[in-house]
mmCIF file of C-alpha atoms in Angstrom:
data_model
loop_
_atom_site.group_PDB
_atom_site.id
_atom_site.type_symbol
_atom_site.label_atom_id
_atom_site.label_comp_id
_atom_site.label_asym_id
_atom_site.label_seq_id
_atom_site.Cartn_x
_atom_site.Cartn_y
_atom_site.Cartn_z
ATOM 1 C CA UNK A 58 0.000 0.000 0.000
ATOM 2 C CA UNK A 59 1.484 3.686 -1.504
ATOM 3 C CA UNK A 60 1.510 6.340 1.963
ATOM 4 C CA UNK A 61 -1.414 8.630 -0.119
ATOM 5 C CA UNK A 62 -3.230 4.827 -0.384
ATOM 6 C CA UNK A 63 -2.707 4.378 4.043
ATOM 7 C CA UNK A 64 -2.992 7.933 4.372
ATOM 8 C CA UNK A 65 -6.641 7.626 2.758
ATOM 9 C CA UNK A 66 -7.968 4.389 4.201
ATOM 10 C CA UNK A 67 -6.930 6.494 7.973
ATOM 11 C CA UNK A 68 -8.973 9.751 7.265
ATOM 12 C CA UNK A 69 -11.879 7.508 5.807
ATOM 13 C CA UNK A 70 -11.812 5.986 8.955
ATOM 14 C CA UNK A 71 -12.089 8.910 10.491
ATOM 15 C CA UNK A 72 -15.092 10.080 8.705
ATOM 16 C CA UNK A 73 -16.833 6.746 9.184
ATOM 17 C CA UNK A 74 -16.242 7.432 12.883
ATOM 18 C CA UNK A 75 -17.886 10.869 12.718
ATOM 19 C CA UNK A 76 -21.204 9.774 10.542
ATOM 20 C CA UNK A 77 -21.213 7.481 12.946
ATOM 21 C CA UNK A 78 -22.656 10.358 15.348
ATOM 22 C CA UNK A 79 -25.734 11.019 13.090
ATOM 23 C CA UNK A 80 -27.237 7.482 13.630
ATOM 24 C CA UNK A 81 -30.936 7.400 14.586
ATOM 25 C CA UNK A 82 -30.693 11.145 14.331
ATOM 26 C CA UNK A 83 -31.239 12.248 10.354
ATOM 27 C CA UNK A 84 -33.623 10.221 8.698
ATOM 28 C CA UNK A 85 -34.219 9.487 6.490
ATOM 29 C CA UNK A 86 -31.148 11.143 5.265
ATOM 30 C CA UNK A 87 -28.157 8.403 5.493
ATOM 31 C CA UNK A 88 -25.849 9.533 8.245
ATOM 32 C CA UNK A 89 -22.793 10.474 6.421
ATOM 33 C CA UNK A 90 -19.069 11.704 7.787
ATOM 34 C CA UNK A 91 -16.936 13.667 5.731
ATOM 35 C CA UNK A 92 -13.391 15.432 6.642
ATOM 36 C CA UNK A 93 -11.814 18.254 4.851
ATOM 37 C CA UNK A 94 -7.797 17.700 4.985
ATOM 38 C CA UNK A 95 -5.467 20.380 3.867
ATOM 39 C CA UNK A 96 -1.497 19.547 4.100
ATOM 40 C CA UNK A 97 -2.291 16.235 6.116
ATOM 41 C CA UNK A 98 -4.169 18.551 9.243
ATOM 42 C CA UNK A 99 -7.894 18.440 9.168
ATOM 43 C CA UNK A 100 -9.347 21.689 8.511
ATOM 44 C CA UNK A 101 -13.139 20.678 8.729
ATOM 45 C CA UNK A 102 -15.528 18.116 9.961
ATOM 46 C CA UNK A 103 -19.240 17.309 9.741
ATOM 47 C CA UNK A 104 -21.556 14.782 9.711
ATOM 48 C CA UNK A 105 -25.736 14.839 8.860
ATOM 49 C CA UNK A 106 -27.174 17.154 10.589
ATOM 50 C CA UNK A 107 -30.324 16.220 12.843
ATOM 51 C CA UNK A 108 -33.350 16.056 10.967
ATOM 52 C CA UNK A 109 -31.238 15.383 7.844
ATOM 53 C CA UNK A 110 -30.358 18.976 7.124
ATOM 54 C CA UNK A 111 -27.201 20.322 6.051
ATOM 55 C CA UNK A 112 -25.521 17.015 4.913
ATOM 56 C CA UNK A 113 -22.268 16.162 6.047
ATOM 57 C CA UNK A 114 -20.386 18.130 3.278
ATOM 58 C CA UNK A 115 -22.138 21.256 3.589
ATOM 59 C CA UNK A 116 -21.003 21.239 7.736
ATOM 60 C CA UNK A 117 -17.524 20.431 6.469
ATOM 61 C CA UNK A 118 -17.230 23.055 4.225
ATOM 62 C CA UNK A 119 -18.654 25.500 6.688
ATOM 63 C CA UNK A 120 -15.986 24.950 9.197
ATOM 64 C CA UNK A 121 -13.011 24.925 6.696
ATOM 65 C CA UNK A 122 -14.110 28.013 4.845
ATOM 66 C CA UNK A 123 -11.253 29.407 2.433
ATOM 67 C CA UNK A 124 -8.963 26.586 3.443
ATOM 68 C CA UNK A 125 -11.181 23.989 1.569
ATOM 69 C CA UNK A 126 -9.655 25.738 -1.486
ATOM 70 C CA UNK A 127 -6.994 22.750 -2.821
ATOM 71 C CA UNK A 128 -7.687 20.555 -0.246
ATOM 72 C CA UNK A 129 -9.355 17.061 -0.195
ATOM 73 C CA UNK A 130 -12.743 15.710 1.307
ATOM 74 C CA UNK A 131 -12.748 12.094 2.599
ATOM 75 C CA UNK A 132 -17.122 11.489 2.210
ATOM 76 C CA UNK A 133 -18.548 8.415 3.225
ATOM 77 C CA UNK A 134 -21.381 8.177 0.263
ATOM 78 C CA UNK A 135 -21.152 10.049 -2.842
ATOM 79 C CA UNK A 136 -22.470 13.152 -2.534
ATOM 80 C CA UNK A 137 -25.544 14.406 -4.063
ATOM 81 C CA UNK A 138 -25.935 15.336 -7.077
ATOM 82 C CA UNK A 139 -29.829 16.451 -7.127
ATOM 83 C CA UNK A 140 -31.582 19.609 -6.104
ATOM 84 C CA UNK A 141 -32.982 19.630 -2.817
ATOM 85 C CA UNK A 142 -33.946 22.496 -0.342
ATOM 86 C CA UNK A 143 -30.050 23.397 -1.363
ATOM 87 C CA UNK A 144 -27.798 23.040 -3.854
ATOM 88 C CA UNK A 145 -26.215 19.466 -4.054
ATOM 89 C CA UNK A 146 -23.175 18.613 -2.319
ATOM 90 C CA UNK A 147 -21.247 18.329 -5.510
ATOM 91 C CA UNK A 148 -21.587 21.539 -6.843
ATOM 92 C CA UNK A 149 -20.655 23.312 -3.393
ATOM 93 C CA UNK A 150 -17.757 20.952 -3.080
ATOM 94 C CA UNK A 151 -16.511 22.341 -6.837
ATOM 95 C CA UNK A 152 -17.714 25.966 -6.632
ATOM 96 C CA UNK A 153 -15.237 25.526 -3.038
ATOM 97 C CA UNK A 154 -12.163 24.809 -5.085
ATOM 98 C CA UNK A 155 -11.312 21.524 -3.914
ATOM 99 C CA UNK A 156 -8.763 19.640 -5.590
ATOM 100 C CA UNK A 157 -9.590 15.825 -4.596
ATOM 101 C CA UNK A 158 -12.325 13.832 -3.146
ATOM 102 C CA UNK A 159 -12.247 10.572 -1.694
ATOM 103 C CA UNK A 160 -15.464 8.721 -1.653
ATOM 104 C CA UNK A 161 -16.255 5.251 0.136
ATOM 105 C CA UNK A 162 -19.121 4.397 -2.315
ATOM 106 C CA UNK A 163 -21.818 5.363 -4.776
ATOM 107 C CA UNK A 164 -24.862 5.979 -3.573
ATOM 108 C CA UNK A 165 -27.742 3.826 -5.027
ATOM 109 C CA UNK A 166 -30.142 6.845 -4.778
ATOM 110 C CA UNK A 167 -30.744 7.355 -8.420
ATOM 111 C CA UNK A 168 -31.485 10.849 -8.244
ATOM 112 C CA UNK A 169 -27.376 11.454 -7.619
ATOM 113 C CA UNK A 170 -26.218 7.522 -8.151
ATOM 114 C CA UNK A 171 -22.612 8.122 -10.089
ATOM 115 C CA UNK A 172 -23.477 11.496 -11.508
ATOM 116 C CA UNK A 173 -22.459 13.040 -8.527
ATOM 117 C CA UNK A 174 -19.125 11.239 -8.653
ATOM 118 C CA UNK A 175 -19.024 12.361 -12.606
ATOM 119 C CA UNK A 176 -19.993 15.983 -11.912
ATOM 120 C CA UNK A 177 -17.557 16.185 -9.873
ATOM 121 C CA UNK A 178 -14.732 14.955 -12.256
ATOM 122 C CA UNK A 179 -16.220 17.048 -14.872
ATOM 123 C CA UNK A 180 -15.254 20.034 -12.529
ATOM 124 C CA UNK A 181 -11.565 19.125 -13.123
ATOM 125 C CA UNK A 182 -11.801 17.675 -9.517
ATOM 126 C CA UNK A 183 -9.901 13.901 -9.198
ATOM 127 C CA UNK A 184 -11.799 11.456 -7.627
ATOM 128 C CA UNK A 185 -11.438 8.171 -5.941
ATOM 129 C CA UNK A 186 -13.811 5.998 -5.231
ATOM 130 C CA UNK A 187 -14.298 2.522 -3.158
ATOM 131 C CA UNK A 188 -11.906 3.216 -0.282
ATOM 132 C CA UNK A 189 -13.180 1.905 2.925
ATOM 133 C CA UNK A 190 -16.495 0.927 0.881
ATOM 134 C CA UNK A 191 -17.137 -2.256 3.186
ATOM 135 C CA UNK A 192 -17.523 -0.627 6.339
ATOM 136 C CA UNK A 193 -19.572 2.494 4.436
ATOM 137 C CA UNK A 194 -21.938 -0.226 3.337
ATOM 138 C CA UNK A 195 -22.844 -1.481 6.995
ATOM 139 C CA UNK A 196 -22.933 2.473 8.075
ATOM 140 C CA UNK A 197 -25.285 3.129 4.825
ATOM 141 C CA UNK A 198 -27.443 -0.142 5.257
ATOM 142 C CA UNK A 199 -30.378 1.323 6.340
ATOM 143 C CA UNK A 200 -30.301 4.333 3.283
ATOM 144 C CA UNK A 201 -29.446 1.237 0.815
ATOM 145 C CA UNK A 202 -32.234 -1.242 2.078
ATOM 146 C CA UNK A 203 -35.009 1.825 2.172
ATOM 147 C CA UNK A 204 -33.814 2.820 -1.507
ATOM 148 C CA UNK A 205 -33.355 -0.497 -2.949
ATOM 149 C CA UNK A 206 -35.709 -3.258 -1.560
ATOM 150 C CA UNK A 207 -38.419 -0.325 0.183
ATOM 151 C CA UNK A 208 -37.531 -1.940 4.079
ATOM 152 C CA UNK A 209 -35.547 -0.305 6.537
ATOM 153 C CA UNK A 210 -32.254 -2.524 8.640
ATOM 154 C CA UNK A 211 -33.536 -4.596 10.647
ATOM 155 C CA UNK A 212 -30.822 -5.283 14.122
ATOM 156 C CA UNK A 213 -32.645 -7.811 16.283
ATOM 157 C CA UNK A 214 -31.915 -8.097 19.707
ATOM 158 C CA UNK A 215 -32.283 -10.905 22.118
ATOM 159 C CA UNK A 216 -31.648 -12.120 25.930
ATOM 160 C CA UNK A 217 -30.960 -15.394 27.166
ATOM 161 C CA UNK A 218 -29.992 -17.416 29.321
ATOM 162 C CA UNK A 219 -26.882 -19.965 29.377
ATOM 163 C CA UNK A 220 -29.889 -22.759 28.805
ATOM 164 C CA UNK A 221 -31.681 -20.393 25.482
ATOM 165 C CA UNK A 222 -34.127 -19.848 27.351
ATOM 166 C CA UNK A 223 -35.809 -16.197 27.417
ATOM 167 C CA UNK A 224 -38.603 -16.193 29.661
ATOM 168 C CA UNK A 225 -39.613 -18.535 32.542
ATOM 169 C CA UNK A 226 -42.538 -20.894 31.762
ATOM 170 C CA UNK A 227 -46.688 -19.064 31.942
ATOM 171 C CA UNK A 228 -46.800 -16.307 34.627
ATOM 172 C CA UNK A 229 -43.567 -16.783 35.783
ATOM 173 C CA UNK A 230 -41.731 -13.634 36.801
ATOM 174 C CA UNK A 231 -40.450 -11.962 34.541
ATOM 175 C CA UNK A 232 -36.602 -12.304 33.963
ATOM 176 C CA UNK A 233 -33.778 -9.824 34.180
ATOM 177 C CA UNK A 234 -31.598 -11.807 32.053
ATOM 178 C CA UNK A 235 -28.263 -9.431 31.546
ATOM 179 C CA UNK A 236 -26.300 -7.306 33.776
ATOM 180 C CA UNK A 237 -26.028 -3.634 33.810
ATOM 181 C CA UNK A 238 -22.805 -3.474 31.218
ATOM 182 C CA UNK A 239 -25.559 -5.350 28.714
ATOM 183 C CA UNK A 240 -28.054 -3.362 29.633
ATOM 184 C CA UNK A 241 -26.278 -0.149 28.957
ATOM 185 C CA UNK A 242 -25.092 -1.118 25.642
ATOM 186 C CA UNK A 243 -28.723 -1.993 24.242
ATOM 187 C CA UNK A 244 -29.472 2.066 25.424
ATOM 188 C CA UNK A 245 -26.849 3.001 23.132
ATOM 189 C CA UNK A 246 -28.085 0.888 20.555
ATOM 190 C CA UNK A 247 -31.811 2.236 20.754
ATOM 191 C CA UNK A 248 -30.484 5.622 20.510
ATOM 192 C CA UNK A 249 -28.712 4.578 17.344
ATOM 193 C CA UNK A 250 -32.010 3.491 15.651
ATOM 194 C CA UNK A 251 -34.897 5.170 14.491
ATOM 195 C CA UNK A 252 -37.127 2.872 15.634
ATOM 196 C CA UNK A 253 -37.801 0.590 18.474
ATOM 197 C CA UNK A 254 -39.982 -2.453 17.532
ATOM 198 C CA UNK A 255 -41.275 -5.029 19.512
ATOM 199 C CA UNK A 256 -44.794 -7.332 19.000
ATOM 200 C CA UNK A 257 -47.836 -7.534 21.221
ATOM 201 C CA UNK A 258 -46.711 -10.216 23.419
ATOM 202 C CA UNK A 259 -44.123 -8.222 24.646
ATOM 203 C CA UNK A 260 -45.762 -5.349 25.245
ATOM 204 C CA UNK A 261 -48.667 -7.408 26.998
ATOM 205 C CA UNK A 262 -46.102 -9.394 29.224
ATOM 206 C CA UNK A 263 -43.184 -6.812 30.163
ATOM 207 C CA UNK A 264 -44.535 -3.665 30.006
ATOM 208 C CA UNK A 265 -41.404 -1.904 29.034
ATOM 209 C CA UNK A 266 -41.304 2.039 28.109
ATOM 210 C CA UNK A 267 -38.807 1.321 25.337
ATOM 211 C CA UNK A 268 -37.242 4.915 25.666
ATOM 212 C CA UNK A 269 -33.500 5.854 25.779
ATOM 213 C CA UNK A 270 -32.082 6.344 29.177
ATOM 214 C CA UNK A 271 -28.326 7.574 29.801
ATOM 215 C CA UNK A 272 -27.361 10.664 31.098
ATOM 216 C CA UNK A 273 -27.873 13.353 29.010
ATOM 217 C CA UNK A 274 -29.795 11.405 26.551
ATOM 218 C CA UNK A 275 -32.138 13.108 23.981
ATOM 219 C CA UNK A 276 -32.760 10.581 21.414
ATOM 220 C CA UNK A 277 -36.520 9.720 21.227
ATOM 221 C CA UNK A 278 -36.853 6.624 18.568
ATOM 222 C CA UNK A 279 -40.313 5.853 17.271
ATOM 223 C CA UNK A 280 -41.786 3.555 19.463
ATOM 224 C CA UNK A 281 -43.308 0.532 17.274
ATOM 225 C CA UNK A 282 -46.015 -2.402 18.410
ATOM 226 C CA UNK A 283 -46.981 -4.949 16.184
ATOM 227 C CA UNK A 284 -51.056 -5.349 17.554
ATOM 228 C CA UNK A 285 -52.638 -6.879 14.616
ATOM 229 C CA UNK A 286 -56.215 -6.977 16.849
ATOM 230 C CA UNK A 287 -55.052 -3.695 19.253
ATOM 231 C CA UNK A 288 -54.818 -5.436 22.014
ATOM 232 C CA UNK A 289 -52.143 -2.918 23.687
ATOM 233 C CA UNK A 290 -53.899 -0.962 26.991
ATOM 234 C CA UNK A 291 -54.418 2.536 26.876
ATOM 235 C CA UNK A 292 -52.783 2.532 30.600
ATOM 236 C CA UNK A 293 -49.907 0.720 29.778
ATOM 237 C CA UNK A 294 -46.625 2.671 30.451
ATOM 238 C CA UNK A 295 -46.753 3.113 25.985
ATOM 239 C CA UNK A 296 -50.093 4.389 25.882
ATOM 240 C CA UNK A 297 -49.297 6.489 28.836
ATOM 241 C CA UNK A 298 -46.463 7.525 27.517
ATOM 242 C CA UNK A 299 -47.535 8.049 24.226
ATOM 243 C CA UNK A 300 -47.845 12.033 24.026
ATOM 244 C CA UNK A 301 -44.118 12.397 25.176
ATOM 245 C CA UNK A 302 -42.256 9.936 22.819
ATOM 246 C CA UNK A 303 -43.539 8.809 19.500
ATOM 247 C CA UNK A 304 -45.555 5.658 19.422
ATOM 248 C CA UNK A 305 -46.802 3.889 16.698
ATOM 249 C CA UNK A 306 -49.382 0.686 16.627
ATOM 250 C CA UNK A 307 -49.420 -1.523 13.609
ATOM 251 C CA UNK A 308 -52.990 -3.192 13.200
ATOM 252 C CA UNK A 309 -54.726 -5.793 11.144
ATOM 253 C CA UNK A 310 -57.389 -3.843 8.829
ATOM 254 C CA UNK A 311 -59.796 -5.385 10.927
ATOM 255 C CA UNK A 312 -58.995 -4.629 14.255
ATOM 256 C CA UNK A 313 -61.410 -2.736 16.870
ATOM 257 C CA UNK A 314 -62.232 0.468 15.898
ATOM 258 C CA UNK A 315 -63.057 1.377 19.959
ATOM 259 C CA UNK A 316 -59.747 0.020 20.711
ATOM 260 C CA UNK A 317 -58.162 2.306 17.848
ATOM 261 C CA UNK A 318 -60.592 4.805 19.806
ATOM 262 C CA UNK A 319 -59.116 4.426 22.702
ATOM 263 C CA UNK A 320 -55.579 4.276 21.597
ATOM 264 C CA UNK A 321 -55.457 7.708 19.552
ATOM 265 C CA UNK A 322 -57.301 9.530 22.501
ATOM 266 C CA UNK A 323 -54.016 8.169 24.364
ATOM 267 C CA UNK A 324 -51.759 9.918 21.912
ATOM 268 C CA UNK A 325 -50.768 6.257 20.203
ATOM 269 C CA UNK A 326 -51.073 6.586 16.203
ATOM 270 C CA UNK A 327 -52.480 4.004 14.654
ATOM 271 C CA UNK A 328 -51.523 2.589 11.351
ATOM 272 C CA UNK A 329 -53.379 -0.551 9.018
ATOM 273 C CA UNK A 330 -51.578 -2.903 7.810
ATOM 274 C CA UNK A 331 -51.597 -6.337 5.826
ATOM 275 C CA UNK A 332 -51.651 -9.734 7.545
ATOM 276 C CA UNK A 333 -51.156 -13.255 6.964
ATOM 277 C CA UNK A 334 -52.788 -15.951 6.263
ATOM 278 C CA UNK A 335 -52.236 -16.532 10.528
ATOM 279 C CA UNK A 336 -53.643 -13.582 11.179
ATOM 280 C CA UNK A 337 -50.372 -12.000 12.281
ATOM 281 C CA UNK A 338 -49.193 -8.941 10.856
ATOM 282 C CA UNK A 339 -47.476 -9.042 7.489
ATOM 283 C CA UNK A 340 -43.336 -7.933 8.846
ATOM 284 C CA UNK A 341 -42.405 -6.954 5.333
ATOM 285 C CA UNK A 342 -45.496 -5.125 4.391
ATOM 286 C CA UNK A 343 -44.972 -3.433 7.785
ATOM 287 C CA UNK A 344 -41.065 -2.492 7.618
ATOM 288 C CA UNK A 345 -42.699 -1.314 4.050
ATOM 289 C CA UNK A 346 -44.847 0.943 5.741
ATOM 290 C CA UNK A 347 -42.054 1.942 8.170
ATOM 291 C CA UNK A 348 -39.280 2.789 5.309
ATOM 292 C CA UNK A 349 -42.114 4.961 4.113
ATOM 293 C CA UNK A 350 -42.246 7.114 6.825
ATOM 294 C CA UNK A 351 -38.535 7.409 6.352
ATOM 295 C CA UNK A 352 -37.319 4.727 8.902
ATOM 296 C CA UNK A 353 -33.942 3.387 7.871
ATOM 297 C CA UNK A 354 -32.798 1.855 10.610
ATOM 298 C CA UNK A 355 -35.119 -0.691 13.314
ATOM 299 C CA UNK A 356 -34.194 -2.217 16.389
ATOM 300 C CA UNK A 357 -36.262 -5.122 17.333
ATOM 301 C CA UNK A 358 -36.777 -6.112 20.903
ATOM 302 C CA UNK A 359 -39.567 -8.017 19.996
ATOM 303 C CA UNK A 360 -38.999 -10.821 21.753
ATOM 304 C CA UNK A 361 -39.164 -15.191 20.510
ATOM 305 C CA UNK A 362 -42.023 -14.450 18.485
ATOM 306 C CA UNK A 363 -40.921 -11.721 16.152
ATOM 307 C CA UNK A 364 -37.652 -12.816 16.351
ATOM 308 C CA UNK A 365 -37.682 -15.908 14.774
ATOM 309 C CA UNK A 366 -40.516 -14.746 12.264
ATOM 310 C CA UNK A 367 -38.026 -11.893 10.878
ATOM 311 C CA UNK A 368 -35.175 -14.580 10.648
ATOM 312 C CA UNK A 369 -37.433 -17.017 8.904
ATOM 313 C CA UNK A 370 -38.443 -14.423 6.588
ATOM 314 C CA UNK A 371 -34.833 -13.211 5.633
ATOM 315 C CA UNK A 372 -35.500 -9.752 7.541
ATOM 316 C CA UNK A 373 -32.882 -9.502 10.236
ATOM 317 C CA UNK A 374 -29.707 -7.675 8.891
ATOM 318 C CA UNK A 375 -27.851 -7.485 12.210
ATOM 319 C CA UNK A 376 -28.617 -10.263 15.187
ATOM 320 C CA UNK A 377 -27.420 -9.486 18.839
ATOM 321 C CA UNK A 378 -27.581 -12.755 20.924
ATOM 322 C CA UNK A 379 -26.772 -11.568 24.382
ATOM 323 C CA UNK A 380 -26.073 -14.763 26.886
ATOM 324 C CA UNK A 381 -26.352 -15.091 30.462
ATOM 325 C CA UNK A 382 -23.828 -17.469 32.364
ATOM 326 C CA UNK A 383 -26.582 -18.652 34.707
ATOM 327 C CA UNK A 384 -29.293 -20.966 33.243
ATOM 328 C CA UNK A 385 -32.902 -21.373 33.603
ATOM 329 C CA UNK A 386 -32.806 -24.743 35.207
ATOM 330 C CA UNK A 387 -36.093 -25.658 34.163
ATOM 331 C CA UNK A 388 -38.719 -25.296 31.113
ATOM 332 C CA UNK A 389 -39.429 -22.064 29.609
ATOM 333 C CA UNK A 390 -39.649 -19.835 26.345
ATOM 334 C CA UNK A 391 -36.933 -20.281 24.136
ATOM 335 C CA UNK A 392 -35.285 -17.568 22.513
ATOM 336 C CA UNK A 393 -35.361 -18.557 18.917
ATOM 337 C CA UNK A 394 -37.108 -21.464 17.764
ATOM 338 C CA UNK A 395 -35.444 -24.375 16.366
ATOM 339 C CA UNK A 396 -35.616 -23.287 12.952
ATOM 340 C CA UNK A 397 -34.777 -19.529 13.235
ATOM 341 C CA UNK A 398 -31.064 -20.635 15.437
ATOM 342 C CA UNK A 399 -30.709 -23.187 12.347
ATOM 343 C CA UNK A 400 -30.800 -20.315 10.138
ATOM 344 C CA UNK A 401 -28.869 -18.097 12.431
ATOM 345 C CA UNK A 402 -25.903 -20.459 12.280
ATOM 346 C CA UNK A 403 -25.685 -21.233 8.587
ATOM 347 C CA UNK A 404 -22.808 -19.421 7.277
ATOM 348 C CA UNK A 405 -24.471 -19.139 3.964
ATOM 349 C CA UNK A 406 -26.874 -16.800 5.201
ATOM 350 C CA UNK A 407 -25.155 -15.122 8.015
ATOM 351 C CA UNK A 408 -21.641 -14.562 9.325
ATOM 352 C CA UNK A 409 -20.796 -14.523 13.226
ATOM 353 C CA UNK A 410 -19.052 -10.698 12.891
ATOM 354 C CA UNK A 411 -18.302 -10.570 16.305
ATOM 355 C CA UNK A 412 -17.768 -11.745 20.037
ATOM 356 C CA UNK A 413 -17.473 -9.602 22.673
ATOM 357 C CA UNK A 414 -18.744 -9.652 26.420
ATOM 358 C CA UNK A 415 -20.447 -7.108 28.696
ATOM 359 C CA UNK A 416 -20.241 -7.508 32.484
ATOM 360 C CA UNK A 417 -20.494 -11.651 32.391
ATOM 361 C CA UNK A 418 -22.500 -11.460 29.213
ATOM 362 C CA UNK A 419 -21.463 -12.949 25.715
ATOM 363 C CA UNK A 420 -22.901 -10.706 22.907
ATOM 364 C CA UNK A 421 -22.642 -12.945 19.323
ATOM 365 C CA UNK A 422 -23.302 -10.222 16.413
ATOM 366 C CA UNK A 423 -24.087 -11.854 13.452
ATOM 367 C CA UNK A 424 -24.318 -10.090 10.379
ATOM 368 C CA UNK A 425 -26.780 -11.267 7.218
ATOM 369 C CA UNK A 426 -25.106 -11.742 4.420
ATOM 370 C CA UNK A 427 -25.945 -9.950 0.807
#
């Protein structure tokens, strides 16, 4: 590898870092990082701004001001080539006078997908492309699944036990499975999502508030329950909730109209959807719905029941299997069904990414593969 070759692949890093910070903030803008270097010192930053507005290249080239003239930008998507409420990013990069950009990827947006890239080059500008493109690709997974296939990512998240078990048997109490370092990391996570999804069951049974809580956490993620028959209580800590963090309930086309009643006078939106044959909800006409309202990015706490249904279905991008040392000891739900782990563990459909631990907790990431 040439020094400009290692020099690039550092700053690239560097900007991946930084879009990094725009996750579950600027949908459904892709959160992008770009870095402005000038005689190897960085002379501006920025990523997408909250709400999706100024892009990463625009806050860059507000912070370098003149000294973007002959300098290079290190961009983790190509950047746009298409009128918005602005000019694109491509034209202010040329009308800025810089002399190189270095792009991770195109982006499959085909309002800007490679003219960007050429309008740029036809500006006398040289420009590389595809370096640190596998990492852009799991920052931009969201923006590429919502543009390309109409779903958002889909990171699944489950608890268990050293036995696979996640719950105790039929009105057992309920478990605390992981220990505070787990625990902390999956409040990270939700802040890094756009949504928070989890199915009726889960709401019914645990009760949770599904917000983000940290210190000095603002983050509010829409708040998703898959209630094909709106089964979810006004009074539950969602519904009452409901008028201080976003909540959404997915229903069958046929389900109550008092309980939809009762719902919106909570603050809860309501949304129809398609179901099954079952009569479950449809997932992929509901992630549909979801990358629609510009979701990109979902994080599914759903629980055995959704969990295995978006792995059977081929809907889970991202799995995080967090394990317990201690074990049940005795009958109860199982974390994935049979089927859905089988799936989980073939490497022709996913890859174990990574293994870490939190506190006495194993996380397994596994990543889907495309």
């Amino acid at each position: 590898m040439t020094d400009l070759a290692a020099l690039d692949e550092r700053f690239m890093q560097a900007a991946l870092s930084l879009g990094r910070r725009s996750l579950g903030r600027c949908s459904p803008n892709p959160a992008v990082g770009a870095l402005i270097v000038k005689d190897g010192i960085v002379v501006g930053r920025g990523f997408t701004s909250p709400g999706g507005r100024p892009h990463a290249e625009r806050n860059a080239l507000d912070q370098a001001g003149p000294l973007a003239k002959g300098a290079t930008i290190y961009v983790t998507l190509e950047p746009c080539a298409h009128q918005g409420r602005g000019s694109p990013c491509a034209s202010a990069i040329a009308e800025a006078g810089l002399a190189r950009v270095v792009s991770a990827m195109e982006d499959p947006d085909p309002r800007t997908k490679g003219l960007g890239h050429r309008q740029l080059r036809q500006a006398g500008i040289d420009v590389v492309v595809g370096v640190g493109a596998a990492e852009a690709q799991r920052a931009h997974v969201g923006h590429f699944l919502r543009v390309t296939q109409g779903r958002p990512a889909v990171t699944l998240k489950l608890a268990q036990t050293a036995d696979g078990y996640a719950a105790g048997a039929r009105y057992d109490p309920r478990l605390a499975i992981t220990g505070e370092a787990a625990n902390a990391r999956v409040q990270i996570l939700r802040a890094m999502h756009d949504a928070i999804m989890i199915g009726i069951g889960t709401a019914l049974d645990d009760d949770p508030l599904l917000t983000v809580r940290y210190p000095g956490a603002t983050a509010k993620p829409l708040r998703v329950v898959i209630d094909p028959q709106l089964r979810l209580p006004p009074r539950s800590r969602l519904g009452a909730t409901a008028r201080d963090y976003p909540t959404l309930v997915l229903a069958g086309p046929d389900a109550p109209p008092q309980n939809a009643a009762a719902l919106a006078e909570a603050g809860v939106e309501i949304a129809r959807t398609e179901i099954d044959l079952a009569g479950r909800i449809d997932l992929a006409a509901a992630l549909r719905l979801l990358a629609q309202r510009g979701v990109a990015r979902v994080f599914s706490e759903g629980g055995p029941t959704i969990g295995s249904a978006l792995i059977a279905a081929g809907l889970t991008d991202e799995t995080l299997l967090f394990t317990a040392p201690k074990p049940l000891g005795r009958q109860g739900l199982s974390a994935l069904n049979g089927a859905a782990r089988a799936r989980l563990e073939d490497r022709s459909l996913y890859k174990l990414a990574e293994t870490a631990h939190f506190g006495a907790d194993e996380l397994r990431r596994y990543e889907r593969l495309f």
